[in-house]
PDB file of C-alpha atoms in Angstrom:
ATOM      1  CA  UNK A  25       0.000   0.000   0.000  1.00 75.00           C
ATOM      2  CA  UNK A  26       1.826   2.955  -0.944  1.00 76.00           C
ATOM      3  CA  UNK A  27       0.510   5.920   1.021  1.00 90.00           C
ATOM      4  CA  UNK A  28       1.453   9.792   2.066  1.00 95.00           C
ATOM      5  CA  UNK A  29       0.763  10.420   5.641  1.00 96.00           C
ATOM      6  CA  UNK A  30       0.482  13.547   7.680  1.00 95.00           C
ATOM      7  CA  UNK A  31      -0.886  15.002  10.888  1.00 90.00           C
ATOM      8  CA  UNK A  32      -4.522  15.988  10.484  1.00 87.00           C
ATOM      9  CA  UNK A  33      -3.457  19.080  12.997  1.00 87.00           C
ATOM     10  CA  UNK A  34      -4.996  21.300  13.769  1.00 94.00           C
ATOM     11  CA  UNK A  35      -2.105  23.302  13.820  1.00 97.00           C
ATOM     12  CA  UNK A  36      -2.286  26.534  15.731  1.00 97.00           C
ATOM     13  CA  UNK A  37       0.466  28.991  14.756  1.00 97.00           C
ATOM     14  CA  UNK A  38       0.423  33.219  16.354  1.00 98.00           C
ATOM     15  CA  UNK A  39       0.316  35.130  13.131  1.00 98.00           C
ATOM     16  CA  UNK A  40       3.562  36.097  11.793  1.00 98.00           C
ATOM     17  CA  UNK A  41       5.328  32.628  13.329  1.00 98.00           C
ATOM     18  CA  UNK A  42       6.548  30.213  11.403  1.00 98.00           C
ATOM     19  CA  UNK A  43       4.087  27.430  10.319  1.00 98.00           C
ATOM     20  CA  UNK A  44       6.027  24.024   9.981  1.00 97.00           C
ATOM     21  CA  UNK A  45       3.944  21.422   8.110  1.00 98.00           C
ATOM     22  CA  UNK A  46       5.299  17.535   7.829  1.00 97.00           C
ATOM     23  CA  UNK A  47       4.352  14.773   5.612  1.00 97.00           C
ATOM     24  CA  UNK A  48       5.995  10.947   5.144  1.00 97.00           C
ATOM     25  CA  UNK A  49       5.542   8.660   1.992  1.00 96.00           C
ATOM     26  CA  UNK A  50       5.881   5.000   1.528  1.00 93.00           C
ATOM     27  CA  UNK A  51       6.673   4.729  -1.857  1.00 90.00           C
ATOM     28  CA  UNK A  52      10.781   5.179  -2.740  1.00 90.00           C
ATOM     29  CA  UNK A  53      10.580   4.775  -6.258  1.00 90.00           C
ATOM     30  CA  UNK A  54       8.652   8.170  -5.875  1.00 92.00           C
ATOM     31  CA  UNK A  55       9.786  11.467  -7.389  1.00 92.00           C
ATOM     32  CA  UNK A  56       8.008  14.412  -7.451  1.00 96.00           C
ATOM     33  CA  UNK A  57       6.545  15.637  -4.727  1.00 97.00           C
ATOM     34  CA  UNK A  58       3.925  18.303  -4.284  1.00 98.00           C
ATOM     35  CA  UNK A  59       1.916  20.741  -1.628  1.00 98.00           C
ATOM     36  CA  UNK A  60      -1.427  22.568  -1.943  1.00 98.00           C
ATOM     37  CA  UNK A  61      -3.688  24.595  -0.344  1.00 98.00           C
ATOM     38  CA  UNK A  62      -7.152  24.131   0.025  1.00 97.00           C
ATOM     39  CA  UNK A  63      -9.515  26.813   1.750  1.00 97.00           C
ATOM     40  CA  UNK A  64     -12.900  25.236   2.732  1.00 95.00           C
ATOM     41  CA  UNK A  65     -15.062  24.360   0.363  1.00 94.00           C
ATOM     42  CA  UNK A  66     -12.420  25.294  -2.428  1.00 97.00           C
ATOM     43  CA  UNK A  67     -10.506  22.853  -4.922  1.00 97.00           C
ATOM     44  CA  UNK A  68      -6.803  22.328  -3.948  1.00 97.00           C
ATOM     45  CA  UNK A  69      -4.472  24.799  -4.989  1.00 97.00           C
ATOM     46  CA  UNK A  70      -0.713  23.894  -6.137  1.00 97.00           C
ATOM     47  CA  UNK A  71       1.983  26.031  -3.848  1.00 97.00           C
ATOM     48  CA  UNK A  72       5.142  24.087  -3.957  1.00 97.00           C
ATOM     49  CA  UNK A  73       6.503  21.510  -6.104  1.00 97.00           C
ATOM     50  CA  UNK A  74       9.458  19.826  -5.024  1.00 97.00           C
ATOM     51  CA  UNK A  75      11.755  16.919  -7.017  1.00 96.00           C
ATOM     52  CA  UNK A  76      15.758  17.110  -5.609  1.00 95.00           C
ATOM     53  CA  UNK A  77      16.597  16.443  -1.809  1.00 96.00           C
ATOM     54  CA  UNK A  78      16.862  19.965  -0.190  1.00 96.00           C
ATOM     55  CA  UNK A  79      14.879  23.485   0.472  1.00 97.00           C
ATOM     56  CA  UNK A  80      13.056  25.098  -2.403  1.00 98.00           C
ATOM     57  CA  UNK A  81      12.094  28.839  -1.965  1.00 98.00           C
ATOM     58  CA  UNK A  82       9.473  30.579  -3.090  1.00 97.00           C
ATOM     59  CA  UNK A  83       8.183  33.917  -1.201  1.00 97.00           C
ATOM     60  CA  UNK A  84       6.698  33.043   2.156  1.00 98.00           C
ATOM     61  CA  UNK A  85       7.270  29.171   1.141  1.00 98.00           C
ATOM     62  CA  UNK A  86       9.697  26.603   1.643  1.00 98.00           C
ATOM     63  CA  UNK A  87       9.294  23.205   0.762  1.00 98.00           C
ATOM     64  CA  UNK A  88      11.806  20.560   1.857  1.00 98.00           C
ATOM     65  CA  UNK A  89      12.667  17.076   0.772  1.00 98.00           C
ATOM     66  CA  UNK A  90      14.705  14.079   2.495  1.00 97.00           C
ATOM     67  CA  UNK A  91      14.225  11.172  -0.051  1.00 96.00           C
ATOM     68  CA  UNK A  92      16.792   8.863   2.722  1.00 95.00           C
ATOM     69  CA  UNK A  93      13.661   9.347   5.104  1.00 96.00           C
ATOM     70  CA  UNK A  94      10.937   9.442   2.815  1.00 96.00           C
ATOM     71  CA  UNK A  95      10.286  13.000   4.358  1.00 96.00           C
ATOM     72  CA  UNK A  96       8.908  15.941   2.366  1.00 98.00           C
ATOM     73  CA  UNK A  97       7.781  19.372   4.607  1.00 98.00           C
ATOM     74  CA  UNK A  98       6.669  23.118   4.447  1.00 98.00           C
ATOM     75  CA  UNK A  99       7.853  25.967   6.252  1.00 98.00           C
ATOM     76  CA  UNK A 100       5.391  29.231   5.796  1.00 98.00           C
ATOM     77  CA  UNK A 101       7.019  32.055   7.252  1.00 98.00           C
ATOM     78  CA  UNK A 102       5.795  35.065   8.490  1.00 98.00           C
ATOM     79  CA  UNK A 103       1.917  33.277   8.899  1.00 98.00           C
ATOM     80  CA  UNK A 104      -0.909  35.470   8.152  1.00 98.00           C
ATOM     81  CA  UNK A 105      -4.511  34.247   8.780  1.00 97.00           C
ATOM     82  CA  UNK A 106      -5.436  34.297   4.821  1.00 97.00           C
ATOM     83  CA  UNK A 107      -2.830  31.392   5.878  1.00 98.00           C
ATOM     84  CA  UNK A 108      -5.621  28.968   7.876  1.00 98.00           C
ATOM     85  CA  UNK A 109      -6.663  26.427   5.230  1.00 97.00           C
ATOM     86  CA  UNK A 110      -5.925  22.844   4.631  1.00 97.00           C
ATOM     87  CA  UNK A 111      -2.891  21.439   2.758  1.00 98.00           C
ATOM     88  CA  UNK A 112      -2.640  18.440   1.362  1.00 97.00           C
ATOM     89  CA  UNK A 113       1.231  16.848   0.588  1.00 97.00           C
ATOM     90  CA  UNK A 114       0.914  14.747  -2.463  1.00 97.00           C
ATOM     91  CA  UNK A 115       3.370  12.417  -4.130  1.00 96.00           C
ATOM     92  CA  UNK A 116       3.538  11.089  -8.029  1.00 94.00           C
ATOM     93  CA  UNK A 117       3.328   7.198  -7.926  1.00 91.00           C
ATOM     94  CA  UNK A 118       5.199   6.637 -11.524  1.00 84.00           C
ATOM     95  CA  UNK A 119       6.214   2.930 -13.085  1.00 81.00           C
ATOM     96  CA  UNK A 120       2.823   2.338 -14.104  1.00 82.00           C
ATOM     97  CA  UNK A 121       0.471   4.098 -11.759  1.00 84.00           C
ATOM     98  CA  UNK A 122       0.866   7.687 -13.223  1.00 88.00           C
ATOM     99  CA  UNK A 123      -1.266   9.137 -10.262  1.00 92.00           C
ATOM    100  CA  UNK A 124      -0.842  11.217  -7.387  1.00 94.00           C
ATOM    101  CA  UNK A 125      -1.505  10.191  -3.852  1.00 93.00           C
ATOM    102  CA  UNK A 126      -2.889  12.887  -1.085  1.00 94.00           C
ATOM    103  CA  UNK A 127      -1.801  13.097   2.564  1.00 94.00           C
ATOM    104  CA  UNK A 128      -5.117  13.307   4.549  1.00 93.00           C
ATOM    105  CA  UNK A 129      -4.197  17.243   5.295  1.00 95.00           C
ATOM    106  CA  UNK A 130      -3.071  19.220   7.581  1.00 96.00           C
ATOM    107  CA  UNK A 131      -5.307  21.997   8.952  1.00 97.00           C
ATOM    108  CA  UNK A 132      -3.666  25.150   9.786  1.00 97.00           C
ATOM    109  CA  UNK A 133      -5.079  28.170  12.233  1.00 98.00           C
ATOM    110  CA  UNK A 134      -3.473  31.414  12.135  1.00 98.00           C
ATOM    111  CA  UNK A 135      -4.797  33.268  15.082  1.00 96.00           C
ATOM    112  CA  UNK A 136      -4.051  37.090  15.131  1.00 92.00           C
TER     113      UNK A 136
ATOM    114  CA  UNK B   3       0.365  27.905 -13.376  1.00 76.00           C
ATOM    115  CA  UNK B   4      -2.171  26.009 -16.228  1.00 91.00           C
ATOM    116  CA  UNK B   5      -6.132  26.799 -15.751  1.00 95.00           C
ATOM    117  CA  UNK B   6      -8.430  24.353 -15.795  1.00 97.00           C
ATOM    118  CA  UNK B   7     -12.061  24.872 -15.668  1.00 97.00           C
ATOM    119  CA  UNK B   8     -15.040  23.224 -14.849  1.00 98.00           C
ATOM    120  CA  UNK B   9     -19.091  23.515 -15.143  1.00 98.00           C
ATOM    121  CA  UNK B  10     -21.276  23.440 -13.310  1.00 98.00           C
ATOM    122  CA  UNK B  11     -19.739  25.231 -10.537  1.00 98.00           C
ATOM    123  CA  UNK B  12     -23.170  23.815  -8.749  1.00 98.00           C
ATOM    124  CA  UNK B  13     -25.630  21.558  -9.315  1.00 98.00           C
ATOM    125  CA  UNK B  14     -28.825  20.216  -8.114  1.00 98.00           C
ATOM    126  CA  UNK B  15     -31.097  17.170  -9.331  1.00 96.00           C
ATOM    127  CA  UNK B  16     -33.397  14.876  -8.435  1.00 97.00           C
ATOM    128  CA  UNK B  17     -33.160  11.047  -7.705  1.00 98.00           C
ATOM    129  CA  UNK B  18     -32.977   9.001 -10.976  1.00 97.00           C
ATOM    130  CA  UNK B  19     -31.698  11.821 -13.191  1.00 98.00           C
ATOM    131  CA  UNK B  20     -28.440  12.297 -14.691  1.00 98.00           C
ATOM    132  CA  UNK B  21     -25.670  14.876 -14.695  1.00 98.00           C
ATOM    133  CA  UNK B  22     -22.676  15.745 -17.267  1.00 98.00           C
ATOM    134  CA  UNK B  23     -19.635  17.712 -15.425  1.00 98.00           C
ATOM    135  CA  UNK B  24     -17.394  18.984 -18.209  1.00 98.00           C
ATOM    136  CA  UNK B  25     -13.858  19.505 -17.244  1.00 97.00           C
ATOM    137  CA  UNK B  26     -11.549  21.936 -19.849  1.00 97.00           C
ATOM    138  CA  UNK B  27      -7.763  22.713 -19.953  1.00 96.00           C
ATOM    139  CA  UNK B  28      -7.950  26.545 -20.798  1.00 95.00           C
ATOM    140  CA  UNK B  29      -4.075  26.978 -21.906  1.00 92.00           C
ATOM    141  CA  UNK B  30      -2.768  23.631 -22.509  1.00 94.00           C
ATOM    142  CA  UNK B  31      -3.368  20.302 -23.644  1.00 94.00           C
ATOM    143  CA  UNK B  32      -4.317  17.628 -21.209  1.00 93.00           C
ATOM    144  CA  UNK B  33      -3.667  13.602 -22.605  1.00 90.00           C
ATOM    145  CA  UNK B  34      -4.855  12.933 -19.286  1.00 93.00           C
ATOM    146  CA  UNK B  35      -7.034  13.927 -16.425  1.00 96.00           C
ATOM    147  CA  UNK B  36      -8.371  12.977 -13.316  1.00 97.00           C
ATOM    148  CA  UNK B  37     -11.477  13.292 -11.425  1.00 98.00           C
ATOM    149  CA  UNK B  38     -11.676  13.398  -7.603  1.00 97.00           C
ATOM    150  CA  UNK B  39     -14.763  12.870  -5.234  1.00 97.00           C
ATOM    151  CA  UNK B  40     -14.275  14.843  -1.867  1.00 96.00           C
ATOM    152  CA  UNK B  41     -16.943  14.264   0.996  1.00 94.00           C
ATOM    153  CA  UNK B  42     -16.874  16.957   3.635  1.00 90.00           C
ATOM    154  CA  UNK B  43     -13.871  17.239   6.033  1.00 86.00           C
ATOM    155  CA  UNK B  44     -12.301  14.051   4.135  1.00 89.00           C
ATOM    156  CA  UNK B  45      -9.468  13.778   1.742  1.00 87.00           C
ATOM    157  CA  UNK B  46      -9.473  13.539  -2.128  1.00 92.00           C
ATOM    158  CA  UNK B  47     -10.816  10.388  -3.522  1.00 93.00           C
ATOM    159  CA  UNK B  48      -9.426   9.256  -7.063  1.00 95.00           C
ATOM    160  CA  UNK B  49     -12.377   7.985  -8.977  1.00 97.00           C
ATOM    161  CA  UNK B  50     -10.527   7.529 -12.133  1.00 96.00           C
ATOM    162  CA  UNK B  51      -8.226   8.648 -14.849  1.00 95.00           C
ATOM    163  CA  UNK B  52      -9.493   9.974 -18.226  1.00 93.00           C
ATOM    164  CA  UNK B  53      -7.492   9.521 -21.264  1.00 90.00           C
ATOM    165  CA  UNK B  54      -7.803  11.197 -24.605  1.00 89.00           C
ATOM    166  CA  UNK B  55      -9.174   8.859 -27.006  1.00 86.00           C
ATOM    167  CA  UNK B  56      -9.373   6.017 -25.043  1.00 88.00           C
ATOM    168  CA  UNK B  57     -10.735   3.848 -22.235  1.00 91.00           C
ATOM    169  CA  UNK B  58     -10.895   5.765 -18.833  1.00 94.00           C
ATOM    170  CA  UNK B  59      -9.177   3.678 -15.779  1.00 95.00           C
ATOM    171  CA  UNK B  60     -11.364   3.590 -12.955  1.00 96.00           C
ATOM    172  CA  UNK B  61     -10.021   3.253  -9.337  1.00 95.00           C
ATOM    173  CA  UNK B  62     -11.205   0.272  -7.003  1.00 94.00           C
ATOM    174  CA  UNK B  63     -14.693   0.431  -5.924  1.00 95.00           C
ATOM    175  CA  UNK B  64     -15.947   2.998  -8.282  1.00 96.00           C
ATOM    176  CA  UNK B  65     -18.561   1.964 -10.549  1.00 95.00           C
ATOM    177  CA  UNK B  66     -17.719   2.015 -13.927  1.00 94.00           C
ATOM    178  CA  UNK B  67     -21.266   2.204 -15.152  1.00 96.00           C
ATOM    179  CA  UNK B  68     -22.441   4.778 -13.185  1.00 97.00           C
ATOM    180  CA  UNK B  69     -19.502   7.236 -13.611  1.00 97.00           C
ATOM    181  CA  UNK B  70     -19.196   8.005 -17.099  1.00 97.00           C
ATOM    182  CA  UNK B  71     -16.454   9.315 -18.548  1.00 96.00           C
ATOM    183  CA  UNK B  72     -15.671  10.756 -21.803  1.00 93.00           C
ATOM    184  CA  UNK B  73     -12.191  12.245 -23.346  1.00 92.00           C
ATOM    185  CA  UNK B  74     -12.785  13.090 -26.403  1.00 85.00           C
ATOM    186  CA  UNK B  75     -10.276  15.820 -26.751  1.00 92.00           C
ATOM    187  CA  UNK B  76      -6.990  17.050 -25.663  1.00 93.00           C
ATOM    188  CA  UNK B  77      -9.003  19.912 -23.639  1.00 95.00           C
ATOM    189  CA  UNK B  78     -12.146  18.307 -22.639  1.00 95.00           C
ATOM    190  CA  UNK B  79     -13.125  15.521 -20.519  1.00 96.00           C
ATOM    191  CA  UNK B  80     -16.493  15.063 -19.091  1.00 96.00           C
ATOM    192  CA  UNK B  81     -18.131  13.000 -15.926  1.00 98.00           C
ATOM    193  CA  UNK B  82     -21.894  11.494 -16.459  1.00 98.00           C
ATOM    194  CA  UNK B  83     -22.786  10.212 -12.574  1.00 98.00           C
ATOM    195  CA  UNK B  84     -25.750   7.927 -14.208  1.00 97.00           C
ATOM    196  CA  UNK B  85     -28.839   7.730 -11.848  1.00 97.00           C
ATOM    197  CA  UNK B  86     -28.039   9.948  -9.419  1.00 97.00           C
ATOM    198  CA  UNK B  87     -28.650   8.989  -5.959  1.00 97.00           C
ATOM    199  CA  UNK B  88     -28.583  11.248  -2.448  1.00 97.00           C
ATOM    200  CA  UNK B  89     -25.967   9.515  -1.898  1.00 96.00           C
ATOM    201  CA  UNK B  90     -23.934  10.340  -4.842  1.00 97.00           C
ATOM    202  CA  UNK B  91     -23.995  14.134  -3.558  1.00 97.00           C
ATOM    203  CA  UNK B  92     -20.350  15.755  -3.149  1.00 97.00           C
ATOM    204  CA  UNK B  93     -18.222  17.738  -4.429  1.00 98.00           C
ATOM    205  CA  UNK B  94     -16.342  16.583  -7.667  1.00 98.00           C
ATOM    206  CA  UNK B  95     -13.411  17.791  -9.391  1.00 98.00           C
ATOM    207  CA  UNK B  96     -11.567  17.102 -12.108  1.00 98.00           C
ATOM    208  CA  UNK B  97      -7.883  17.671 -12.653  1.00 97.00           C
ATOM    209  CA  UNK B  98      -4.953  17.816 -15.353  1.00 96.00           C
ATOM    210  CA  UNK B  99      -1.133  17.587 -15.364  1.00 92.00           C
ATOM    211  CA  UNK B 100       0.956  20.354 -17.365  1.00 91.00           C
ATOM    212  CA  UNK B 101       4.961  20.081 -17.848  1.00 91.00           C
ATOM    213  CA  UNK B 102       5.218  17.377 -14.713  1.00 91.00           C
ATOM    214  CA  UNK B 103       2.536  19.176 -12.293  1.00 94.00           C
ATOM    215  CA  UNK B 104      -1.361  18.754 -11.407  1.00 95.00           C
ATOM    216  CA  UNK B 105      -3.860  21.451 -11.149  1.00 96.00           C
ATOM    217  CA  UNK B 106      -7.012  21.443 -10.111  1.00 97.00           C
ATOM    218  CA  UNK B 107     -10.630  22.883 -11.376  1.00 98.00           C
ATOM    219  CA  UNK B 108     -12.229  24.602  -9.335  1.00 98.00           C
ATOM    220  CA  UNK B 109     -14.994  21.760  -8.386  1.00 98.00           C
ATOM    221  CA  UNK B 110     -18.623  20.688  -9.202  1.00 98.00           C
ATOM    222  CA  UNK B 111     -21.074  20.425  -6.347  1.00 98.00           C
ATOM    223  CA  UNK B 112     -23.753  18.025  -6.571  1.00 98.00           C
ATOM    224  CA  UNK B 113     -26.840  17.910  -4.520  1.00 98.00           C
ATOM    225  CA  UNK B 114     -29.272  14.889  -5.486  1.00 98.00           C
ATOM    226  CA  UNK B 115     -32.701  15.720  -4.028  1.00 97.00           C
TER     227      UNK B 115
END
């Protein structure tokens, strides 16, 4: 069973702290690894896309990657409550299954 | 990042009747795409993968027969839920991968009265 797993939260983060969001995957053989954000009773929207071991930058966002223990996270920095949604870490399951797998979600409260 | 659009952005229908979700790539062209069932305060289910000009696969447990789905072109798939049922009520959305990444419509919700 190859699956993505990550705390359901919630997470409760003072705005303008540092949100630190965690996710594990089963699968080694996977790749490309991915984060969204969904606000309630939105679709999911793609934030940070991730495919070499390492941090990846982008604004407020950094995603980070440790394929040695199957470990993929997100840092937001400086929170802000537009912040509080859901996000989902999602992982491409190549070599014939050409599909990505979701996390359960994490839900994230910025309180001001 | 690539749009993709869907319509209805709502929809409500009665027991029995059918419904056609259409699912477009805006500013690319999609070979394949997905469509997701999400019931409230769960995850995204995978109900199956559309492919242009072919077959769609269909994830375990989802009924082939009552989930239509049609790709008939590189920017349009579409989702037929057959004989709607209350229980067939959720929100469904389709997605589609551009240059190694997977967005998302912006979702269908379905109320079956």
């Amino acid at each position: 069973q190859k699956e993505v797993e990550q705390n359901s939260g919630p997470l409760s983060v003072p705005e303008g702290a540092i949100a630190s969001l965690n996710c594990t995957y089963s699968d080694r053989g996977s790749q490309s690894f991915f984060w969204y954000r969904q606000y309630s009773g939105k679709s999911p929207e793609l934030i940070m896309s991730i495919y070499s071991n390492g941090d990846k930058e982008d604004g407020r966002f950094t995603a980070q990657l440790n394929k040695a223990s199957q470990y993929v996270s997100l840092l937001i920095r400086d929170s802000q409550p537009s912040d509080s949604a859901t996000y989902l870490c999602a992982a491409w399951l190549s070599g014939g299954y050409n599909k990505l797998i979701f996390g359960a979600g994490t839900r994230l409260a910025v309180h001001p | 990042g690539a749009v993709v659009s869907q319509h209805p952005s709502r929809v409500i229908c009665k027991s029995g009747t059918s419904v056609k979700i259409e699912c477009r790539s805006l500013d690319f062209q999609a070979t394949t795409m997905f469509w997701y069932r999400q019931f409230p305060k769960q995850s995204l289910m995978l109900m199956a993968t559309s492919n242009e000009g072919s077959k769609a696969t269909y994830e375990q447990g989802v009924e082939k027969d009552k989930f239509l789905i049609n790709h008939a072109s590189l920017t349009l798939s579409t989702l037929t839920v057959t004989s709607a049922h209350p229980e067939d009520s959720s929100f469904y959305i389709c997605s589609a991968r551009d240059s190694g990444k997977q967005y998302f419509g912006p979702g269908t919700r379905l109320t079956v009265t």
